[in-house]
Structure formats: C-alpha cells, structure tokens
PDB file of C-alpha atoms in Angstrom:
ATOM      1  CA  MET A   1      91.399  21.256 -19.138  1.00  0.00           C
ATOM      2  CA  SER A   2      88.725  22.262 -21.263  1.00  0.00           C
ATOM      3  CA  SER A   3      85.427  24.120 -20.400  1.00  0.00           C
ATOM      4  CA  LEU A   4      83.136  20.747 -20.753  1.00  0.00           C
ATOM      5  CA  ASP A   5      86.208  18.727 -18.728  1.00  0.00           C
ATOM      6  CA  SER A   6      85.965  21.621 -16.398  1.00  0.00           C
ATOM      7  CA  GLN A   7      82.577  21.356 -15.628  1.00  0.00           C
ATOM      8  CA  LYS A   8      82.537  17.284 -15.561  1.00  0.00           C
ATOM      9  CA  ARG A   9      85.382  17.889 -12.397  1.00  0.00           C
ATOM     10  CA  ALA A  10      83.830  16.191  -9.377  1.00  0.00           C
ATOM     11  CA  ASP A  11      82.374  18.445  -6.635  1.00  0.00           C
ATOM     12  CA  THR A  12      83.587  16.857  -3.850  1.00  0.00           C
ATOM     13  CA  ALA A  13      82.978  17.190   0.321  1.00  0.00           C
ATOM     14  CA  TYR A  14      86.457  16.490   0.751  1.00  0.00           C
ATOM     15  CA  PRO A  15      89.903  16.867  -1.138  1.00  0.00           C
ATOM     16  CA  ILE A  16      90.431  14.081  -3.877  1.00  0.00           C
ATOM     17  CA  HIS A  17      93.488  13.336  -6.371  1.00  0.00           C
ATOM     18  CA  GLU A  18      93.331  15.187  -8.959  1.00  0.00           C
ATOM     19  CA  HIS A  19      93.056  12.201 -11.646  1.00  0.00           C
ATOM     20  CA  LEU A  20      90.051  10.739  -9.405  1.00  0.00           C
ATOM     21  CA  ALA A  21      87.954  14.212  -9.588  1.00  0.00           C
ATOM     22  CA  ALA A  22      88.598  14.971 -13.400  1.00  0.00           C
ATOM     23  CA  ARG A  23      87.890  11.429 -14.149  1.00  0.00           C
ATOM     24  CA  TRP A  24      84.439  11.015 -16.189  1.00  0.00           C
ATOM     25  CA  SER A  25      83.557   9.162 -19.190  1.00  0.00           C
ATOM     26  CA  PRO A  26      82.349  10.710 -22.195  1.00  0.00           C
ATOM     27  CA  ARG A  27      80.581   9.104 -25.416  1.00  0.00           C
ATOM     28  CA  ALA A  28      81.880  11.716 -27.712  1.00  0.00           C
ATOM     29  CA  PHE A  29      85.616   9.960 -29.282  1.00  0.00           C
ATOM     30  CA  ARG A  30      87.433  11.742 -31.768  1.00  0.00           C
ATOM     31  CA  GLN A  31      89.311   9.038 -33.941  1.00  0.00           C
ATOM     32  CA  ALA A  32      92.698   9.018 -33.408  1.00  0.00           C
ATOM     33  CA  SER A  33      95.502   6.528 -32.678  1.00  0.00           C
ATOM     34  CA  LEU A  34      97.534   5.192 -29.461  1.00  0.00           C
ATOM     35  CA  GLY A  35     100.803   4.193 -29.329  1.00  0.00           C
ATOM     36  CA  ARG A  36     102.324   1.635 -28.017  1.00  0.00           C
ATOM     37  CA  GLU A  37     103.723   3.274 -25.084  1.00  0.00           C
ATOM     38  CA  GLN A  38     100.625   4.979 -24.096  1.00  0.00           C
ATOM     39  CA  ILE A  39      98.432   1.503 -24.483  1.00  0.00           C
ATOM     40  CA  GLY A  40     101.766  -0.491 -22.372  1.00  0.00           C
ATOM     41  CA  SER A  41     101.137   2.328 -19.390  1.00  0.00           C
ATOM     42  CA  LEU A  42      97.197   1.573 -19.133  1.00  0.00           C
ATOM     43  CA  PHE A  43      97.272  -1.824 -18.889  1.00  0.00           C
ATOM     44  CA  GLU A  44     100.815  -2.006 -16.595  1.00  0.00           C
ATOM     45  CA  ALA A  45      98.281   0.590 -14.521  1.00  0.00           C
ATOM     46  CA  ALA A  46      96.019  -2.403 -14.360  1.00  0.00           C
ATOM     47  CA  ARG A  47      98.900  -5.244 -13.543  1.00  0.00           C
ATOM     48  CA  TRP A  48     100.231  -3.780 -10.240  1.00  0.00           C
ATOM     49  CA  SER A  49      96.713  -3.518  -9.309  1.00  0.00           C
ATOM     50  CA  ALA A  50      96.035  -5.475  -5.855  1.00  0.00           C
ATOM     51  CA  SER A  51      94.511  -8.478  -5.925  1.00  0.00           C
ATOM     52  CA  SER A  52      93.810 -11.361  -3.461  1.00  0.00           C
ATOM     53  CA  PHE A  53      96.538 -13.715  -2.915  1.00  0.00           C
ATOM     54  CA  ASN A  54      98.015 -11.720  -5.846  1.00  0.00           C
ATOM     55  CA  ALA A  55      96.453 -14.386  -7.633  1.00  0.00           C
ATOM     56  CA  GLN A  56      96.348 -11.539 -10.557  1.00  0.00           C
ATOM     57  CA  PRO A  57      93.093 -12.599 -12.271  1.00  0.00           C
ATOM     58  CA  TRP A  58      92.804 -10.021 -15.156  1.00  0.00           C
ATOM     59  CA  ARG A  59      92.419 -10.799 -18.293  1.00  0.00           C
ATOM     60  CA  PHE A  60      92.252  -8.277 -20.876  1.00  0.00           C
ATOM     61  CA  VAL A  61      91.292  -8.427 -24.998  1.00  0.00           C
ATOM     62  CA  TYR A  62      91.858  -5.283 -27.075  1.00  0.00           C
ATOM     63  CA  ALA A  63      92.235  -4.467 -30.233  1.00  0.00           C
ATOM     64  CA  GLU A  64      92.884  -0.578 -31.887  1.00  0.00           C
ATOM     65  CA  ARG A  65      90.193   0.839 -34.570  1.00  0.00           C
ATOM     66  CA  SER A  66      92.956   1.792 -36.643  1.00  0.00           C
ATOM     67  CA  ALA A  67      95.825  -0.890 -36.232  1.00  0.00           C
ATOM     68  CA  ASP A  68      93.730  -3.916 -35.663  1.00  0.00           C
ATOM     69  CA  PRO A  69      90.139  -2.746 -37.769  1.00  0.00           C
ATOM     70  CA  GLU A  70      88.846  -6.797 -37.646  1.00  0.00           C
ATOM     71  CA  GLY A  71      89.532  -7.472 -33.898  1.00  0.00           C
ATOM     72  CA  PHE A  72      87.891  -3.949 -33.251  1.00  0.00           C
ATOM     73  CA  GLU A  73      85.100  -4.797 -35.203  1.00  0.00           C
ATOM     74  CA  ARG A  74      84.682  -8.230 -33.083  1.00  0.00           C
ATOM     75  CA  ILE A  75      84.807  -6.381 -29.848  1.00  0.00           C
ATOM     76  CA  LEU A  76      82.503  -3.723 -31.087  1.00  0.00           C
ATOM     77  CA  GLY A  77      80.012  -6.002 -32.272  1.00  0.00           C
ATOM     78  CA  THR A  78      79.725  -7.580 -28.731  1.00  0.00           C
ATOM     79  CA  LEU A  79      78.264  -4.076 -27.093  1.00  0.00           C
ATOM     80  CA  MET A  80      74.993  -3.215 -27.183  1.00  0.00           C
ATOM     81  CA  ASP A  81      73.424  -1.123 -30.464  1.00  0.00           C
ATOM     82  CA  MET A  82      72.803   1.812 -28.514  1.00  0.00           C
ATOM     83  CA  ASN A  83      76.609   1.872 -27.144  1.00  0.00           C
ATOM     84  CA  GLN A  84      78.255   1.152 -30.825  1.00  0.00           C
ATOM     85  CA  ALA A  85      76.783   4.069 -31.881  1.00  0.00           C
ATOM     86  CA  TRP A  86      79.138   5.998 -30.241  1.00  0.00           C
ATOM     87  CA  ALA A  87      82.405   3.465 -29.340  1.00  0.00           C
ATOM     88  CA  ARG A  88      82.935   2.818 -33.041  1.00  0.00           C
ATOM     89  CA  ASN A  89      85.332   6.209 -32.579  1.00  0.00           C
ATOM     90  CA  ALA A  90      87.126   5.380 -29.842  1.00  0.00           C
ATOM     91  CA  SER A  91      90.790   4.270 -30.880  1.00  0.00           C
ATOM     92  CA  LEU A  92      90.807   1.190 -28.376  1.00  0.00           C
ATOM     93  CA  LEU A  93      87.944  -1.244 -27.318  1.00  0.00           C
ATOM     94  CA  MET A  94      88.883  -4.161 -24.763  1.00  0.00           C
ATOM     95  CA  ILE A  95      86.564  -6.817 -22.882  1.00  0.00           C
ATOM     96  CA  ALA A  96      87.603  -7.498 -19.097  1.00  0.00           C
ATOM     97  CA  SER A  97      87.609 -10.772 -17.703  1.00  0.00           C
ATOM     98  CA  ALA A  98      87.873 -12.351 -14.504  1.00  0.00           C
ATOM     99  CA  ASN A  99      90.180 -15.845 -14.122  1.00  0.00           C
ATOM    100  CA  THR A 100      87.952 -17.512 -12.077  1.00  0.00           C
ATOM    101  CA  VAL A 101      90.215 -20.466 -11.271  1.00  0.00           C
ATOM    102  CA  ALA A 102      92.970 -20.482  -8.803  1.00  0.00           C
ATOM    103  CA  ARG A 103      94.975 -22.608  -6.787  1.00  0.00           C
ATOM    104  CA  GLY A 104      92.909 -25.961  -7.853  1.00  0.00           C
ATOM    105  CA  GLY A 105      89.418 -24.354  -7.033  1.00  0.00           C
ATOM    106  CA  THR A 106      87.073 -21.505  -7.934  1.00  0.00           C
ATOM    107  CA  ASN A 107      88.546 -17.633  -6.932  1.00  0.00           C
ATOM    108  CA  ARG A 108      85.466 -15.948  -5.536  1.00  0.00           C
ATOM    109  CA  LYS A 109      87.517 -12.652  -5.180  1.00  0.00           C
ATOM    110  CA  ALA A 110      88.293 -12.723  -9.230  1.00  0.00           C
ATOM    111  CA  VAL A 111      85.424 -10.437 -10.401  1.00  0.00           C
ATOM    112  CA  TYR A 112      86.624  -7.638  -7.424  1.00  0.00           C
ATOM    113  CA  ASP A 113      90.111  -7.819  -8.223  1.00  0.00           C
ATOM    114  CA  THR A 114      89.190  -7.314 -11.449  1.00  0.00           C
ATOM    115  CA  GLY A 115      87.375  -4.278 -10.933  1.00  0.00           C
ATOM    116  CA  GLN A 116      90.197  -2.999  -9.307  1.00  0.00           C
ATOM    117  CA  ALA A 117      92.629  -3.430 -11.757  1.00  0.00           C
ATOM    118  CA  VAL A 118      90.262  -1.994 -14.415  1.00  0.00           C
ATOM    119  CA  ALA A 119      90.075   1.011 -11.727  1.00  0.00           C
ATOM    120  CA  ASN A 120      93.321   1.379 -11.781  1.00  0.00           C
ATOM    121  CA  LEU A 121      93.571   1.426 -15.799  1.00  0.00           C
ATOM    122  CA  VAL A 122      90.898   3.970 -15.888  1.00  0.00           C
ATOM    123  CA  THR A 123      92.901   6.452 -13.650  1.00  0.00           C
ATOM    124  CA  GLN A 124      95.861   5.928 -15.565  1.00  0.00           C
ATOM    125  CA  ALA A 125      94.210   6.777 -18.620  1.00  0.00           C
ATOM    126  CA  THR A 126      93.295  10.069 -17.136  1.00  0.00           C
ATOM    127  CA  ALA A 127      96.593  11.321 -16.293  1.00  0.00           C
ATOM    128  CA  MET A 128      97.863  10.677 -19.432  1.00  0.00           C
ATOM    129  CA  GLY A 129      94.814  12.674 -21.091  1.00  0.00           C
ATOM    130  CA  LEU A 130      92.641   9.866 -22.108  1.00  0.00           C
ATOM    131  CA  HIS A 131      88.859   8.982 -21.125  1.00  0.00           C
ATOM    132  CA  ALA A 132      87.986   5.974 -20.885  1.00  0.00           C
ATOM    133  CA  HIS A 133      84.186   4.707 -20.551  1.00  0.00           C
ATOM    134  CA  GLN A 134      83.219   1.409 -19.335  1.00  0.00           C
ATOM    135  CA  MET A 135      79.928  -0.552 -20.545  1.00  0.00           C
ATOM    136  CA  GLY A 136      78.339  -3.251 -18.740  1.00  0.00           C
ATOM    137  CA  GLY A 137      76.240  -2.800 -21.874  1.00  0.00           C
ATOM    138  CA  PHE A 138      77.451  -5.918 -24.046  1.00  0.00           C
ATOM    139  CA  SER A 139      77.131  -9.810 -24.579  1.00  0.00           C
ATOM    140  CA  GLY A 140      79.478 -11.823 -22.451  1.00  0.00           C
ATOM    141  CA  ASP A 141      78.409 -14.603 -24.548  1.00  0.00           C
ATOM    142  CA  ALA A 142      78.991 -12.671 -27.863  1.00  0.00           C
ATOM    143  CA  ALA A 143      82.285 -11.581 -26.456  1.00  0.00           C
ATOM    144  CA  ARG A 144      83.392 -15.553 -25.461  1.00  0.00           C
ATOM    145  CA  LYS A 145      82.427 -16.907 -28.694  1.00  0.00           C
ATOM    146  CA  VAL A 146      84.521 -14.024 -31.117  1.00  0.00           C
ATOM    147  CA  LEU A 147      87.220 -13.492 -28.553  1.00  0.00           C
ATOM    148  CA  ALA A 148      87.580 -17.273 -27.988  1.00  0.00           C
ATOM    149  CA  LEU A 149      87.865 -16.622 -24.450  1.00  0.00           C
ATOM    150  CA  PRO A 150      88.456 -19.690 -22.285  1.00  0.00           C
ATOM    151  CA  ASP A 151      85.370 -21.129 -20.092  1.00  0.00           C
ATOM    152  CA  GLU A 152      87.153 -20.046 -16.616  1.00  0.00           C
ATOM    153  CA  TRP A 153      87.354 -16.601 -18.060  1.00  0.00           C
ATOM    154  CA  GLU A 154      83.943 -14.589 -16.558  1.00  0.00           C
ATOM    155  CA  PRO A 155      83.469 -11.432 -19.309  1.00  0.00           C
ATOM    156  CA  VAL A 156      82.982  -8.406 -16.550  1.00  0.00           C
ATOM    157  CA  VAL A 157      83.487  -5.364 -18.490  1.00  0.00           C
ATOM    158  CA  ALA A 158      84.042  -3.553 -21.863  1.00  0.00           C
ATOM    159  CA  VAL A 159      86.191  -0.203 -22.288  1.00  0.00           C
ATOM    160  CA  ALA A 160      86.481   2.433 -24.791  1.00  0.00           C
ATOM    161  CA  ILE A 161      89.594   4.098 -24.565  1.00  0.00           C
ATOM    162  CA  GLY A 162      90.402   7.361 -26.633  1.00  0.00           C
ATOM    163  CA  TYR A 163      90.707  10.865 -26.987  1.00  0.00           C
ATOM    164  CA  ARG A 164      87.308  12.634 -25.972  1.00  0.00           C
ATOM    165  CA  ASP A 165      85.359  14.643 -29.135  1.00  0.00           C
ATOM    166  CA  GLU A 166      82.665  17.490 -28.716  1.00  0.00           C
ATOM    167  CA  PRO A 167      79.501  17.071 -27.639  1.00  0.00           C
ATOM    168  CA  ASP A 168      77.764  17.616 -30.487  1.00  0.00           C
ATOM    169  CA  THR A 169      79.267  14.847 -32.301  1.00  0.00           C
ATOM    170  CA  LEU A 170      77.020  13.040 -30.919  1.00  0.00           C
ATOM    171  CA  ALA A 171      73.123  12.172 -31.717  1.00  0.00           C
ATOM    172  CA  GLU A 172      70.307  13.146 -29.027  1.00  0.00           C
ATOM    173  CA  PRO A 173      69.584  12.228 -26.317  1.00  0.00           C
ATOM    174  CA  MET A 174      73.256  11.278 -25.612  1.00  0.00           C
ATOM    175  CA  ALA A 175      74.613  14.613 -26.761  1.00  0.00           C
ATOM    176  CA  GLU A 176      72.130  16.267 -24.304  1.00  0.00           C
ATOM    177  CA  ARG A 177      73.646  13.502 -21.604  1.00  0.00           C
ATOM    178  CA  GLU A 178      77.242  14.600 -22.410  1.00  0.00           C
ATOM    179  CA  VAL A 179      76.769  17.994 -21.250  1.00  0.00           C
ATOM    180  CA  SER A 180      74.862  16.865 -18.012  1.00  0.00           C
ATOM    181  CA  ALA A 181      75.895  17.420 -14.473  1.00  0.00           C
ATOM    182  CA  ARG A 182      77.088  14.577 -12.682  1.00  0.00           C
ATOM    183  CA  GLU A 183      75.541  13.432  -9.348  1.00  0.00           C
ATOM    184  CA  ARG A 184      76.514  11.358  -6.853  1.00  0.00           C
ATOM    185  CA  GLU A 185      74.523   9.812  -3.671  1.00  0.00           C
ATOM    186  CA  PRO A 186      76.221  11.913  -0.474  1.00  0.00           C
ATOM    187  CA  LEU A 187      78.630  10.526   1.687  1.00  0.00           C
ATOM    188  CA  SER A 188      75.824   9.971   4.242  1.00  0.00           C
ATOM    189  CA  ALA A 189      74.020   7.298   2.451  1.00  0.00           C
ATOM    190  CA  ILE A 190      76.823   5.154   1.389  1.00  0.00           C
ATOM    191  CA  VAL A 191      79.283   5.369   4.530  1.00  0.00           C
ATOM    192  CA  PHE A 192      78.226   3.879   8.123  1.00  0.00           C
ATOM    193  CA  THR A 193      80.301   3.814  11.526  1.00  0.00           C
ATOM    194  CA  GLY A 194      79.902   0.894  13.737  1.00  0.00           C
ATOM    195  CA  THR A 195      76.368  -0.559  11.920  1.00  0.00           C
ATOM    196  CA  ALA A 196      74.573  -0.330   9.082  1.00  0.00           C
ATOM    197  CA  ASN A 197      72.084   2.006  11.001  1.00  0.00           C
ATOM    198  CA  SER A 198      74.492   4.746  11.887  1.00  0.00           C
ATOM    199  CA  PRO A 199      75.478   6.678   8.805  1.00  0.00           C
ATOM    200  CA  ALA A 200      78.509   8.729   8.929  1.00  0.00           C
ATOM    201  CA  ALA A 201      78.488  12.152   9.998  1.00  0.00           C
ATOM    202  CA  LEU A 202      80.836  12.958   7.333  1.00  0.00           C
ATOM    203  CA  GLY A 203      78.159  14.906   4.823  1.00  0.00           C
TER     204      GLY A 203
END
C-alpha cells in the first residue's frame, strides 16, 4: 500500500474489513486500460447486491476511455466542469440508474437498492486494487439524452473507476484536497438506541 493510501485508510473506532477501511475517492487517475475480467467482476459484485423483493432495479451504462472513446466522452460531458477536469483520465466512467417501475407500480426502494449495488461495486474495485470516485455532480437530464435512458430509469450517480495517480498531477485546489485528512462524524452523532433522543454509547 502506498504512503498516501496508508494515510487515507479509515481511522476506525472499531475493526472493519480491510477493503472498507482502504476505500477512498481520489481524483487523480492515470490513463490505463481495464481488462474484460476486471470490468465483469465489478458489475458481477453489483449484480449480487440485495434488493427489495429481489427486483434488482440497478441499471448501468459504462464506457472505457481506451476502448470506447466516443461513449466515454458522452458520459464525461454529463459531468460538471470541475469533475470533467479530473475524471477524463479515469479508465472507465459510468452512470448508475434506478429502474423505478416494478410489479406494475412504482418501486420506491429502487434508488436505495441501486445505492447498495454501487457500494458493492466500489468495494469490489477496492479489493481489486482499483479506486472509484462517485459523483453527484452530473446532469441527469443530459445523461437521459445522450445515453438514451428510458423514462423509468432514474439517473442516480456517476462513477469514475481506474488506477490512482499522484496528487501532483492535479491542479490546485484539487491537489491539496487529494492529500487532506479524511473526516467522519463520530458514531454517537449517527447511531442511536431505542429512540432518536438516545445517542449510542459507542464513542
């Protein structure tokens, strides 16, 4: 593990799985290709995520920078400018959507389930020595148009995946943010027992 990856490892109050502790979201990516088996493993991990009534509402549209430059540019163009600046070097870009229609009605858990599937994919990426950066900074309307998404697919998140590069390949202030310490709320701020008035005594 590189010194930066070691620095970015989660400082946990309790032990968690190494792949969860090692996950972080860099912006510096080096231009490298992914293999078919690597890509297949990422989406296989997503495929086996849990979902309400096993509806499996997640839908992914991806493009590789080297193998499908036109598709890559389409997805890149849906991102906010600040995200385009660094995401253009990732190996793969994707838009994850939630199929909101199921069993003849609206699947109100579709977005939640899609988030779980993306979490599986991101954890798998970490286990494979890759990094993933999830982005809310993209245009769902643009994604619908350029990717021909059906009306029932709700764009949820954009994700850049690839191999991490060094922070000094980024322009400021992104380079500084790349090496900044990770922060999280303490467990007592997010976990409660019995009622929302009783913070858990977990530290």
